[in-house]
Coordinates of C-alpha atoms in Angstrom, one line a residue:
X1 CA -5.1 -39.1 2.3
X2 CA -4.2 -37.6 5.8
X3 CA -1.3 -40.5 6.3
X4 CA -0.1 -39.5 2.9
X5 CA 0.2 -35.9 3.8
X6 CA 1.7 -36.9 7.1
X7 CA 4.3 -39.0 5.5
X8 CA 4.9 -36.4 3.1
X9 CA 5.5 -33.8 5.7
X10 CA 7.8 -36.4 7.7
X11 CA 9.8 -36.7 4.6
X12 CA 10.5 -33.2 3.9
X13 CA 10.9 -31.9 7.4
X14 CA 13.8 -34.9 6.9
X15 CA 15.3 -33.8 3.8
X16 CA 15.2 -29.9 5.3
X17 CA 16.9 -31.4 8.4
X18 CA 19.4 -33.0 6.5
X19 CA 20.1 -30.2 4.2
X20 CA 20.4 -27.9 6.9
X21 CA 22.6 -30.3 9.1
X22 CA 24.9 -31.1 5.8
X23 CA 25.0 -26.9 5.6
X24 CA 25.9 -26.6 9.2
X25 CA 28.7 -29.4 8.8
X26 CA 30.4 -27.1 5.5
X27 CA 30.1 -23.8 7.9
X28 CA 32.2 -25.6 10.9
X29 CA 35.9 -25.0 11.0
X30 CA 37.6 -27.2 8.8
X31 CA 40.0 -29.8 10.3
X32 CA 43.6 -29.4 8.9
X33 CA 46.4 -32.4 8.7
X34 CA 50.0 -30.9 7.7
X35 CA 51.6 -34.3 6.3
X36 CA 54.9 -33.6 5.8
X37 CA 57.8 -36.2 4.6
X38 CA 61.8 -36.1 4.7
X39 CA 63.7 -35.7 1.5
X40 CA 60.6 -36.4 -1.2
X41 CA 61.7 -34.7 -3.8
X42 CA 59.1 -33.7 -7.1
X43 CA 60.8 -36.2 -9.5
X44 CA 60.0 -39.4 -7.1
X45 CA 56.3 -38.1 -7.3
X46 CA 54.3 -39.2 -10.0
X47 CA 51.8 -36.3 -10.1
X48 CA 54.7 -34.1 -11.2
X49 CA 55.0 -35.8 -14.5
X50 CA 59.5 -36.2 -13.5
X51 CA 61.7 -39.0 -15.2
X52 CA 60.1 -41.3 -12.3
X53 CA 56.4 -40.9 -12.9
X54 CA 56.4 -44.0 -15.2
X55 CA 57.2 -45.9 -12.6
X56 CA 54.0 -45.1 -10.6
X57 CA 56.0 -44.8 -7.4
X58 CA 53.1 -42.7 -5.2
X59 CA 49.5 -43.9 -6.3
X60 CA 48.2 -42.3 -3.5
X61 CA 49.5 -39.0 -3.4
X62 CA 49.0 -38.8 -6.9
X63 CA 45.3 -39.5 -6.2
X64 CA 44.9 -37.1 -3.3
X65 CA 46.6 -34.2 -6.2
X66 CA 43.8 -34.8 -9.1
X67 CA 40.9 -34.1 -6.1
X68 CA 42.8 -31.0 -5.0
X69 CA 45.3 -28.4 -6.5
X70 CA 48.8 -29.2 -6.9
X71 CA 51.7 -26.4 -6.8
X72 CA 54.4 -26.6 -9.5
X73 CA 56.6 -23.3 -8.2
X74 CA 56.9 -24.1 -4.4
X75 CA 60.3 -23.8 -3.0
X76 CA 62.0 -23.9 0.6
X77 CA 64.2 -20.9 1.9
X78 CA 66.9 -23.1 3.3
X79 CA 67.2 -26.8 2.1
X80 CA 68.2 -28.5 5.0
X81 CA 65.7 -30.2 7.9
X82 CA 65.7 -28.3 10.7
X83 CA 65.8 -24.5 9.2
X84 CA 63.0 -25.8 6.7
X85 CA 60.8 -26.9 9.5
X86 CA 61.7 -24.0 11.8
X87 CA 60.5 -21.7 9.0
X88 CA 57.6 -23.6 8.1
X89 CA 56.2 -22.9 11.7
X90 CA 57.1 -19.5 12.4
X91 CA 56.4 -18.1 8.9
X92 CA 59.7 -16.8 9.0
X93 CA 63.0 -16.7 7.2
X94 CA 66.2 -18.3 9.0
X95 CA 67.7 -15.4 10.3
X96 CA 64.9 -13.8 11.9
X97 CA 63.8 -17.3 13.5
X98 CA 67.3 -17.7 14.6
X99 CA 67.2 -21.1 13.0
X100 CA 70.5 -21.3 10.2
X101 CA 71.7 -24.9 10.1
X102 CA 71.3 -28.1 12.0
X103 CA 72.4 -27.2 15.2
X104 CA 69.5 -24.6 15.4
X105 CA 66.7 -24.5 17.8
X106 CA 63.3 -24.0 17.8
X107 CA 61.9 -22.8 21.6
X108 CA 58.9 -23.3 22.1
X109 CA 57.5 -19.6 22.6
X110 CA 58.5 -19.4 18.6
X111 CA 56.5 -22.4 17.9
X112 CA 54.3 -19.8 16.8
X113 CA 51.8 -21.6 14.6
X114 CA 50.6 -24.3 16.9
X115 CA 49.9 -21.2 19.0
X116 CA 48.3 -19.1 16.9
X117 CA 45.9 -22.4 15.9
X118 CA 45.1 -22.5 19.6
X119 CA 43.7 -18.9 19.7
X120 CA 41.0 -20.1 16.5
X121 CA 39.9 -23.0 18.9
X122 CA 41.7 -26.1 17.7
X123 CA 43.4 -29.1 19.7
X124 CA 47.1 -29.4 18.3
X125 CA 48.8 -32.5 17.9
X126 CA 52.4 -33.2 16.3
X127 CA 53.1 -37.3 15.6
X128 CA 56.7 -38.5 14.3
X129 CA 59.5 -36.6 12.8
X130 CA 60.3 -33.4 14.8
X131 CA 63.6 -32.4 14.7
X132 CA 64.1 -29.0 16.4
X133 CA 65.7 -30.5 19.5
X134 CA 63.5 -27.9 21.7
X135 CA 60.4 -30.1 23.7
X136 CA 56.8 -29.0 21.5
X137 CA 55.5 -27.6 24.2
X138 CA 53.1 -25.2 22.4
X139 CA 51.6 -28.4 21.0
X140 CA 48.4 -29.7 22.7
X141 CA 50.5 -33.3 22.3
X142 CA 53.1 -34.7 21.4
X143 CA 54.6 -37.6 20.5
X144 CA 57.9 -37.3 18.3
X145 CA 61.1 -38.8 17.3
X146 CA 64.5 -38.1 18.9
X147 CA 66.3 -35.9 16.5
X148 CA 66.4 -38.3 13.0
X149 CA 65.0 -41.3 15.0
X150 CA 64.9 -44.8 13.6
X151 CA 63.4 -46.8 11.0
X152 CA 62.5 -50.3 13.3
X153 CA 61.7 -50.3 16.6
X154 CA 62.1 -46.3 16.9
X155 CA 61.6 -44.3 20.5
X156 CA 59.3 -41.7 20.6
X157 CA 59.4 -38.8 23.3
X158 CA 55.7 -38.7 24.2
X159 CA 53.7 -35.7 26.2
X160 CA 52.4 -37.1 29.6
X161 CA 55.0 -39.7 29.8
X162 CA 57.7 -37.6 32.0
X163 CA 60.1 -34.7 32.2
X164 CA 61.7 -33.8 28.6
X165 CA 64.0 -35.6 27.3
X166 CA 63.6 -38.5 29.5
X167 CA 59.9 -39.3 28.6
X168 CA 60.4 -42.0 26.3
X169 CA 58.7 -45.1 24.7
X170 CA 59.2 -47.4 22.4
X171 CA 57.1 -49.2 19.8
X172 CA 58.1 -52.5 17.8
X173 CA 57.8 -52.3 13.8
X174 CA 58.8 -49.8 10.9
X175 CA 58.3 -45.8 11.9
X176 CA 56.3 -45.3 8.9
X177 CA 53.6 -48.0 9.9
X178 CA 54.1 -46.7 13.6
X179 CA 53.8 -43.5 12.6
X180 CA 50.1 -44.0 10.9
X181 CA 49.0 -46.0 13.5
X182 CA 49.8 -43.5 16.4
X183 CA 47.9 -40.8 13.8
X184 CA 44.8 -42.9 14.0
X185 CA 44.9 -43.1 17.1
X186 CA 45.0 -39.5 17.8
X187 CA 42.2 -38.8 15.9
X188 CA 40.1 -42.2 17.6
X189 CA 40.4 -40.3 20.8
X190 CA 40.2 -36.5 20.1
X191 CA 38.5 -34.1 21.7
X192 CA 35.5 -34.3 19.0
X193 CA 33.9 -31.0 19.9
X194 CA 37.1 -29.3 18.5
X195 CA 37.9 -29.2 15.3
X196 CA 41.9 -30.4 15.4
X197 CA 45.5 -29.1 13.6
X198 CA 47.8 -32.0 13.3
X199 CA 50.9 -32.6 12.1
X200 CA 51.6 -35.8 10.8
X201 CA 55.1 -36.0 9.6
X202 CA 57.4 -39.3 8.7
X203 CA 60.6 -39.8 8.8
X204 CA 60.6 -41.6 5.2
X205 CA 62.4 -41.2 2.8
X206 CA 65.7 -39.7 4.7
X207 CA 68.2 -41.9 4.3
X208 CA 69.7 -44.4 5.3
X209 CA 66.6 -45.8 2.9
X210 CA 65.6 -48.6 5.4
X211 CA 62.0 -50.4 4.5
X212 CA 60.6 -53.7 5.7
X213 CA 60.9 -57.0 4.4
X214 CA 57.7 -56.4 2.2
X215 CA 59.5 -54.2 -0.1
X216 CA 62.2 -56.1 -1.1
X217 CA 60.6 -57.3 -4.5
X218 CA 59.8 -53.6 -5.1
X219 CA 61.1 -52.5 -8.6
X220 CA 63.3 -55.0 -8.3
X221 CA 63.7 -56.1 -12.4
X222 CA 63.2 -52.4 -13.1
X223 CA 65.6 -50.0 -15.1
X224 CA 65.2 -46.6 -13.4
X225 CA 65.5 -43.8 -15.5
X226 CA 68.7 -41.7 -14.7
X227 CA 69.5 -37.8 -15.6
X228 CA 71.6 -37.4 -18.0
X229 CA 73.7 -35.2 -15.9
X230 CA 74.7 -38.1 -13.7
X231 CA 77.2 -39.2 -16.5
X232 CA 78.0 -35.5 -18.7
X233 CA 77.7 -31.5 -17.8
X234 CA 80.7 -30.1 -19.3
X235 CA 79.3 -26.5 -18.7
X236 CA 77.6 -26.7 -15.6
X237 CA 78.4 -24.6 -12.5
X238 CA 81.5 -22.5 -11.5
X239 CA 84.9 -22.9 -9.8
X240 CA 82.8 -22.2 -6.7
X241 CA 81.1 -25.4 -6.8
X242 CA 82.9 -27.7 -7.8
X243 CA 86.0 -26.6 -6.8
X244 CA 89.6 -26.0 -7.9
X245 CA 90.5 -29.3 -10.1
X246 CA 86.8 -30.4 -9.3
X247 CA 88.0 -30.5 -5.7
X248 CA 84.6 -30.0 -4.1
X249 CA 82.6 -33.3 -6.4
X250 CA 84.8 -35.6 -5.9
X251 CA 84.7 -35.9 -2.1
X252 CA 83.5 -39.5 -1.1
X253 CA 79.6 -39.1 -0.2
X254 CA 78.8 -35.6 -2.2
X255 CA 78.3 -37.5 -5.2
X256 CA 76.4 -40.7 -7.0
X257 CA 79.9 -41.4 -9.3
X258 CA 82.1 -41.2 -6.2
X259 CA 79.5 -43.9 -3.9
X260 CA 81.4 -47.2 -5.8
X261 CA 85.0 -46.2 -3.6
X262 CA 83.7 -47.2 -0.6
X263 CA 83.7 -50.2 -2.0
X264 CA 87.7 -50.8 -3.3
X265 CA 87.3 -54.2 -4.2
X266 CA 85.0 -54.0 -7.1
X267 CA 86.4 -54.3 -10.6
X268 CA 83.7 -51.8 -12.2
X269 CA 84.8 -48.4 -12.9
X270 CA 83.6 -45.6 -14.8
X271 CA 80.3 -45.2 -16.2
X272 CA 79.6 -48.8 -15.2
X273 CA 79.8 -48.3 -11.5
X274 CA 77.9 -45.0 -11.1
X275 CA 75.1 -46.9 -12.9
X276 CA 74.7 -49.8 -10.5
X277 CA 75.7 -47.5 -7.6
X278 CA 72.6 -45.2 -8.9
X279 CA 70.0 -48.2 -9.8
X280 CA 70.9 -49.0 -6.2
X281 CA 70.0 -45.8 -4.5
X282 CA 67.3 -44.9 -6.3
X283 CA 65.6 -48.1 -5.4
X284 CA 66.2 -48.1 -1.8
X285 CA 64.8 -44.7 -1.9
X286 CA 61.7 -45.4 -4.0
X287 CA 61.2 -48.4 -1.7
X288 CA 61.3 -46.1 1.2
X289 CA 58.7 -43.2 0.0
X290 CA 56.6 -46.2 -1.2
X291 CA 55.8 -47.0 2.3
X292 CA 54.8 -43.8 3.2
X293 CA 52.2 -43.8 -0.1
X294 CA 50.9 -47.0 1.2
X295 CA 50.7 -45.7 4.7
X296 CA 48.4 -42.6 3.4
X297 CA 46.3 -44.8 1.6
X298 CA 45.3 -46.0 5.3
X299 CA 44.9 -42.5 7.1
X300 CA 43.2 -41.5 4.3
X301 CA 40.7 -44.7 4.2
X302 CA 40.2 -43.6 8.0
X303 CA 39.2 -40.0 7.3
X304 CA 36.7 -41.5 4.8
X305 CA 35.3 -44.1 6.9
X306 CA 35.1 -41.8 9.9
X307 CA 33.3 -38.7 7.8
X308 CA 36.3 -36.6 8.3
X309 CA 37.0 -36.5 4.3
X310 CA 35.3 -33.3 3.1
X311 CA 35.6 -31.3 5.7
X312 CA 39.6 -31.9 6.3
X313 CA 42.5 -30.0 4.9
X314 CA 45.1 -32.3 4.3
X315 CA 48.2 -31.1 2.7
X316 CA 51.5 -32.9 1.5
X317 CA 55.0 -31.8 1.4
X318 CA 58.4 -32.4 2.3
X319 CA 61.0 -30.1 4.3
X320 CA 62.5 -30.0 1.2
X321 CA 63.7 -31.8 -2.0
X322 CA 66.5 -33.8 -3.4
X323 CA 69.0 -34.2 -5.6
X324 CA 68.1 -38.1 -7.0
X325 CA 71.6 -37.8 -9.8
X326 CA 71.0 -34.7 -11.3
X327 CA 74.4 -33.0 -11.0
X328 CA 75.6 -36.4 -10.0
X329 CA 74.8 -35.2 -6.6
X330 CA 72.7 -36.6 -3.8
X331 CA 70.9 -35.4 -0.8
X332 CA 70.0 -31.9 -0.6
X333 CA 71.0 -28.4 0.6
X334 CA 71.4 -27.0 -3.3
X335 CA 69.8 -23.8 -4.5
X336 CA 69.1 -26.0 -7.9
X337 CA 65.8 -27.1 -8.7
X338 CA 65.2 -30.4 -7.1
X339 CA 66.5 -29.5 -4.2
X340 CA 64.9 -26.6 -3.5
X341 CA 61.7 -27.5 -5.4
X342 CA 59.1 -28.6 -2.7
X343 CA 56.1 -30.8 -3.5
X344 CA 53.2 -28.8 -1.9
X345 CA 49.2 -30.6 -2.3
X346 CA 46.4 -29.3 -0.9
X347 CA 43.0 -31.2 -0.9
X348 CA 40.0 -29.7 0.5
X349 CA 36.5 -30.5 -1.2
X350 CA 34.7 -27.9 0.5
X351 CA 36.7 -25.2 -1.2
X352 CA 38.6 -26.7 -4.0
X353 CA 37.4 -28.4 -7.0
X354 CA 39.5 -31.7 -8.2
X355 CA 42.3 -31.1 -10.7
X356 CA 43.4 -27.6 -10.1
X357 CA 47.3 -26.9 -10.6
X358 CA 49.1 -23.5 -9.9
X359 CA 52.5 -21.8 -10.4
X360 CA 51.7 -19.3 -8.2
X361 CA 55.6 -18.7 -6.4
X362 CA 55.6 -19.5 -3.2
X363 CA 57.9 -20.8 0.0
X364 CA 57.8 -22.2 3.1
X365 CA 57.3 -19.4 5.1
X366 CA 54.0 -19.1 3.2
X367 CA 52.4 -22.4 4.6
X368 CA 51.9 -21.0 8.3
X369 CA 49.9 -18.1 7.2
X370 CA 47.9 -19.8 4.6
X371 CA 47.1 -23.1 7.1
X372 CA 45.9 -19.7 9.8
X373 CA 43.8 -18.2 7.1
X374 CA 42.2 -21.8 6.5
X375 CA 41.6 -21.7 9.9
X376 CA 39.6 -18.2 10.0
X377 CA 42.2 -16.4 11.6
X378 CA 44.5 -13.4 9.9
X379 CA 48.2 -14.0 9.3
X380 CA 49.9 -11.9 12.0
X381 CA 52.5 -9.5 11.9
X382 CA 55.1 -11.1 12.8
X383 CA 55.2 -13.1 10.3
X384 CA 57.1 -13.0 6.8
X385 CA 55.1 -15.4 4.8
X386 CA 52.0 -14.7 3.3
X387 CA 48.8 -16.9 2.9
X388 CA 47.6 -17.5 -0.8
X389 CA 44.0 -18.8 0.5
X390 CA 43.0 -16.8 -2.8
X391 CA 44.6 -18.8 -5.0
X392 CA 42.9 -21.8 -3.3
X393 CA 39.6 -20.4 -3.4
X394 CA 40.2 -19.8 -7.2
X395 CA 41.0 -15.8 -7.1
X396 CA 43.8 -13.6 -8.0
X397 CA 46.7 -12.7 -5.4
X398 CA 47.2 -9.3 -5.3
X399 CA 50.7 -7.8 -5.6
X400 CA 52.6 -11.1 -5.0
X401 CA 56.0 -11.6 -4.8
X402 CA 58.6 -11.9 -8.5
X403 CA 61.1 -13.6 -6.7
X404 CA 61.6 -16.4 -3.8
X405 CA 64.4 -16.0 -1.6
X406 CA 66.9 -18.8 -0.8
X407 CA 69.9 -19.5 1.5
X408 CA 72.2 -21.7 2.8
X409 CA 74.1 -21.3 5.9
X410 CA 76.3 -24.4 6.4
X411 CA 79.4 -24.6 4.8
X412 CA 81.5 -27.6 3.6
X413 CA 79.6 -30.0 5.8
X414 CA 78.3 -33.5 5.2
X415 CA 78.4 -33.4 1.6
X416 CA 80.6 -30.3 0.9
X417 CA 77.8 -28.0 -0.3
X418 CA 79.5 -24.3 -0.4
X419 CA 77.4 -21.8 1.8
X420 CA 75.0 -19.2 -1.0
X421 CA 72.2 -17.2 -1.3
X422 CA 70.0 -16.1 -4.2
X423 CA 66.6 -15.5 -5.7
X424 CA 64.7 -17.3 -8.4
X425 CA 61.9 -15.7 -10.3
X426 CA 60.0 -17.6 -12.6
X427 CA 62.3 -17.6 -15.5
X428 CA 65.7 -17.3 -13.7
X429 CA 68.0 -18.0 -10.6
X430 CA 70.9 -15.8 -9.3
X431 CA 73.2 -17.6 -6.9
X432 CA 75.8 -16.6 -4.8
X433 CA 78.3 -18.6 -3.2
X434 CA 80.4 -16.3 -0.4
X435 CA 82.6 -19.7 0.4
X436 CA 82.8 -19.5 4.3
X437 CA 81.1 -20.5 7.4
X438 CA 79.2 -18.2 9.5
X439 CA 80.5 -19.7 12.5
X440 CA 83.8 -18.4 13.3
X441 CA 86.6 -21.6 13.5
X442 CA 87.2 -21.6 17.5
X443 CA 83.6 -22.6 17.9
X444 CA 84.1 -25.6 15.6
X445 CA 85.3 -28.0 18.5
X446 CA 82.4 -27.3 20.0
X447 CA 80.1 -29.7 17.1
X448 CA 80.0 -32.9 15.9
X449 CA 81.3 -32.8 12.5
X450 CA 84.4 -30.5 13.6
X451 CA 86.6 -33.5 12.5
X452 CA 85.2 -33.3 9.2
X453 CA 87.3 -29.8 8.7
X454 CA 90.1 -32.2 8.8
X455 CA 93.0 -31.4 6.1
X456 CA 90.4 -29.1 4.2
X457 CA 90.5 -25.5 3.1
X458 CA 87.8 -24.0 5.3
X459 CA 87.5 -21.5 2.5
X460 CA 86.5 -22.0 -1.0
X461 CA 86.2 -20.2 -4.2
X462 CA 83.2 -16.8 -4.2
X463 CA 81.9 -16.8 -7.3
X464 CA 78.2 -16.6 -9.3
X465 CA 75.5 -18.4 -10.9
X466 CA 73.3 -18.0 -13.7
X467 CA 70.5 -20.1 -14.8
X468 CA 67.8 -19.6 -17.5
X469 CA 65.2 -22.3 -16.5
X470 CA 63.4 -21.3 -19.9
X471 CA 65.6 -22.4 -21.9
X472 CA 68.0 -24.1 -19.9
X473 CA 65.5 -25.9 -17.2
X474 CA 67.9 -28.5 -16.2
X475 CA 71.1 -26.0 -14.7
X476 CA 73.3 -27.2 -17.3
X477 CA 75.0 -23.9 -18.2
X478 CA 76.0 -21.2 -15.8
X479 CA 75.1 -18.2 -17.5
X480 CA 76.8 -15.6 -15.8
X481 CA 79.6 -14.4 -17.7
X482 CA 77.4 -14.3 -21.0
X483 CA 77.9 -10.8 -22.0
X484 CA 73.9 -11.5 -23.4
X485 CA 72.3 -11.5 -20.1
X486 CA 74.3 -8.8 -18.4
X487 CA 71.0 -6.6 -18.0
X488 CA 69.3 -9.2 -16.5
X489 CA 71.9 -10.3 -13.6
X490 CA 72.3 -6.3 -12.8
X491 CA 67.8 -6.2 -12.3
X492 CA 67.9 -9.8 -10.4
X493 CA 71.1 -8.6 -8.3
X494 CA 69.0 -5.1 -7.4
X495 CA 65.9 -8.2 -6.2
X496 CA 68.6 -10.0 -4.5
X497 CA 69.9 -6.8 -2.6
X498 CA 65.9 -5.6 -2.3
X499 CA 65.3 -8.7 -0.6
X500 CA 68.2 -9.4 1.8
X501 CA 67.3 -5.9 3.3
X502 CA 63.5 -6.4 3.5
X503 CA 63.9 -10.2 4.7
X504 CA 66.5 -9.2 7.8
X505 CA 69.0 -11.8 5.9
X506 CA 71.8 -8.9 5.2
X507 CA 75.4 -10.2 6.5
X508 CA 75.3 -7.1 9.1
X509 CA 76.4 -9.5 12.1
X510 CA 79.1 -11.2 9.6
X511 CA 81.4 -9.2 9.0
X512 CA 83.6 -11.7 7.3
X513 CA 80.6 -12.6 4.7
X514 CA 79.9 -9.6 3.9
X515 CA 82.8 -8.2 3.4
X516 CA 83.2 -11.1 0.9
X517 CA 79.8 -9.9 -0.8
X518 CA 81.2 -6.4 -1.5
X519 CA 84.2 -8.1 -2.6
X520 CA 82.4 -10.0 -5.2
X521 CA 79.5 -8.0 -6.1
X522 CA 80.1 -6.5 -9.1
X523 CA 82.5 -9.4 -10.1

C-alpha cells in the first residue's frame, strides 16, 4: 500500500511539474521570425482563393494560414523594395524615414525596430535579402545580400567577417536553399537563454525568375489562368497612365503584350504572342516562389523538431505585390490592387486559434509596432504605424483608421510607372498622378537609369482615378468623371488632404509637385 501511495505521489508531483513547466514555457517571451519574400503577390498564393489557387502553387504557406489568421486588407505605403522595407522597420511613412525610391537609405540609427527589440531582451538576426545599402548594424548579426544579390552561387556580406562592404563570402547553390540553411543555422547556435527576432527574408520571387534544375518539370503541361485584362480594358485608367496615344503601355518591358518585341524574329503576333509570352512568365515565376514554399516547409519542420513551434511568431509577407497580367502590366509599383495588396500571415498557437481571417485595414508601417507589442514592449512615439495585437488576440481595435495611405515617388523609371498618391478605404481608391519627378533633372546624371530619360518627355499627363472595388473589384473603369460619385471623390479628397498633413507626406519641399496638385485639385 505504502509503494502505491509513493508511486502515486511520484506521479502527480510529475504531472504538477510538467503542468507547471509547460505554463512557465507559454509565459516566456515569444520568439518572432519576420519571413518576408520579394514580389509574392496574393494571387500566386493559394490561401487567397486568386485565379492561381487551383494550381496549388504554396502548400506550405497555405498550411501555416489555416493554423493562424490570414489578412485580406493589408497594403504597402510605397510599392517598390527599398521604401517598403525601410517603412516596414521604422514604422514610418517614406517621407518621414527619408526613404522615397531606390536610391534611398536606411542608416542604421533609424533601423529602429531591431533596436527597439533589443531593449525587450531579444538577440537580432537579419539572413538574406536586405536591400537598404546602409551596413545592419543595429542588428545583433548579420549576414545579407548585396543590394538584389544572386540566385546561384550568391555573396553574402556577413557581420564578423571584416569592415563593411568588404566583408564578403560566398556560398555554392541556389539563394533560396542557402538562405534556409544559413536560418537553421542561426537558430542551431543562438544564444538559447534569449528569446530571438529574426528576419528571414529571400530574395525569391524577384525577377529575373531563376530556379534550379529541379524545377524545370514544374507546371510544365499546365494552362495558367490569365486575367482577362491582359487581352481587353477599353475603359480602364486615364490619359495619365497610359499616356497620350497609349504612349506610356507600350514601352518595351512595362507590359506582358509588349515582352514578344524583344524577340523580332517570331512570326506570332497579337493575342497569340502575349499568351505564350504570359504562360512563360508566369511559370518562371511560380517555379521561383515554389522554391521558397518548399524551403519553409524545412524551417518550419526545424521549429517543430526543435520545440520552437508554439511558442514562435512567424509571419509571412512580401515588400509588396505584383502585377502577374492584370492591366497587361508586370512588376510592381501601381497603386492598383495586386500591387499594393500585401500577403500578411501570422501563426502563433499560443494566442491565435487556427483559421482566423481579418479585413482589418492595415499597412506596412503597422508590422513594427504590432511585432513590439508581441514582444511586450509599447509602440513608441516615433512611430506612425500602429499595432493591431487586438485583433490578433481576437478583440476589437479601437478607433482605427478608414483609409490607408499610398505613394509613389519614382517617376518614369524602369517600367514607366507615373509618380501618384492616394487613399483606399474599404470600398474605394482615389489616385492621383502629379506626372513628374521629385528629383529636380540636373541631379539625373548623377544615377544609373539617367539614360533611360533618353528621347522621353520627363513630364506626363496629371490627372485622377476612381475605383469602386465593390462593384468594380478588378480597376476596370475609372470612375472619376461619373457625375454619380461626385460626393464621394469630394469626402475621399478631404481623407486624402487629412492624411498628407497628418502623415508629413505634403509636397511642402516640392514646390514643382505641389504646385501641380493645386493645379489639378479640383479638376
Amino acid at each position: 500500500m505504502n509503494k502505491i501511495i509513493l508511486l502515486t505521489s511520484v506521479l502527480s508531483l510529475v504531472f504538477i511539474t510538467s503542468c507547471s513547466k509547460k505554463a512557465e514555457d507559454h509565459s516566456k517571451k515569444p520568439n518572432i521570425i519576420f519571413i518576408m519574400t520579394d514580389d509574392h503577390t496574393t494571387q500566386a498564393i493559394g490561401a487567397y482563393g486568386g485565379r492561381l489557387a487551383s494550381l496549388n502553387p504554396t502548400p506550405n504557406i497555405d498550411a501555416l494560414a489555416s493554423e493562424g489568421m490570414l489578412f485580406t486588407s493589408a497594403f504597402c505605403t510605397n510599392s517598390i523594395c527599398t521604401p517598403s522595407r525601410a517603412n516596414i522597420l521604422t514604422g514610418q511613412y517614406s517621407q518621414t524615414n527619408g526613404v522615397l525610391d531606390l536610391d534611398g537609405h536606411l542608416d542604421s540609427k533609424n533601423q529602429y525596430l531591431p533596436q527597439e527589440m533589443k531593449k525587450l531582451g531579444y538577440n537580432t538576426a537579419v539572413i538574406g535579402k536586405w536591400h537598404l545599402f546602409s551596413e545592419p548594424a543595429a542588428f545583433d548579426y548579420y549576414k545579407v545580400l548585396p543590394e538584389q544579390g544572386k540566385y546561384f552561387d550568391p555573396d553574402f556580406r556577413e557581420k564578423g567577417k571584416g569592415s563593411w562592404p568588404s566583408n564578403m563570402v560566398t556560398h555554392e547553390g541556389y539563394a533560396s536553399d542557402i538562405i534556409t540553411d544559413l536560418t537553421i543555422d542561426y537558430l542551431n547556435n543562438r544564444d538559447k537563454e534569449r528569446p530571438f527576432f529574426l528576419l528571414h527574408h529571400h530574395k525569391a520571387p524577384h525577377g529575373p525568375f531563376s530556379r534550379p534544375s529541379r524545377y524545370d518539370e514544374y507546371l510544365k503541361n499546365i494552362e495558367i489562368p490569365e486575367p482577362a485584362s491582359l487581352y481587353n480594358q477599353p475603359y480602364f485608367g486615364s490619359e495619365a497612365t497610359r499616356g497620350k496615344n497609349d504612349s506610356l503601355i507600350n514601352y518595351i518591358g512595362s507590359s506582358i503584350s509588349s515582352r514578344h518585341r524583344l524577340h523580332p524574329s517570331s512570326a506570332e503576333d497579337g493575342d497569340l504572342a502575349t499568351h505564350n509570352t504570359y504562360q512563360g512568365y508566369l511559370k518562371d515565376y511560380l517555379g521561383c516562389a515554389r522554391g521558397v514554399d518548399d524551403n519553409l516547409e524545412r524551417l518550419f519542420h526545424y521549429l517543430k523538431k526543435e520545440g520552437l513551434w508554439e511558442n514562435t511568431v512567424i509571419i509571412y509577407t512580401s515588400d509588396q505585390g505584383m502585377m502577374l497580367g492584370e492591366h497587361d502590366f508586370k512588376d510592381k509599383r501601381w497603386m492598383y490592387e495586386e500591387s499594393m495588396r500585401m500577403p500578411f500571415i501570422v501563426h502563433y498557437p499560443n494566442m491565435i486559434k487556427a483559421k482566423q481571417q481579418s479585413d482589418l485595414l492595415i499597412n506596412n508601417t503597422d508590422f513594427a509596432p504590432t511585432m513590439i507589442e508581441l514582444a511586450g514592449g509599447k509602440t513608441p512615439d516615433y512611430m506612425q504605424g500602429r499595432s493591431f495585437i487586438n485583433t490578433l488576440e481576437g478583440k476589437p481595435e479601437d478607433n482605427w483608421r478608414t483609409a490607408t495611405y499610398y505613394r509613389y515617388w519614382m517617376h518614369i523609371i524602369h517600367h514607366y510607372v507615373p509618380a501618384h498618391f492616394g487613399i483606399r478605404t474599404n470600398r474605394y481608391k482615389l489616385i492621383f498622378y502629379y506626372g513628374t519627378f521629385w528629383r529636380p533633372k540636373e541631379e539625373y546624371a548623377n544615377f544609373y537609369w539617367a539614360d533611360e530619360y533618353e528621347g522621353i518627355d520627363r513630364n506626363t499627363t496629371p490627372g485622377w482615378e476612381l475605383y469602386d472595388l465593390e462593384n468594380d473589384p478588378e480597376e476596370l473603369r475609372n470612375r472619376y468623371n461619373d457625375p454619380e460619385y461626385k460626393d464621394i471623390i469630394a469626402e475621399l479628397k478631404g481623407q486624402l488632404k487629412k492624411q498628407r498633413q497628418e502623415l508629413n507626406e505634403t509636397d511642402v519641399y516640392y514646390p514643382e509637385i505641389q504646385s501641380i496638385i493645386d493645379a489639378h485639385w479640383n479638376d
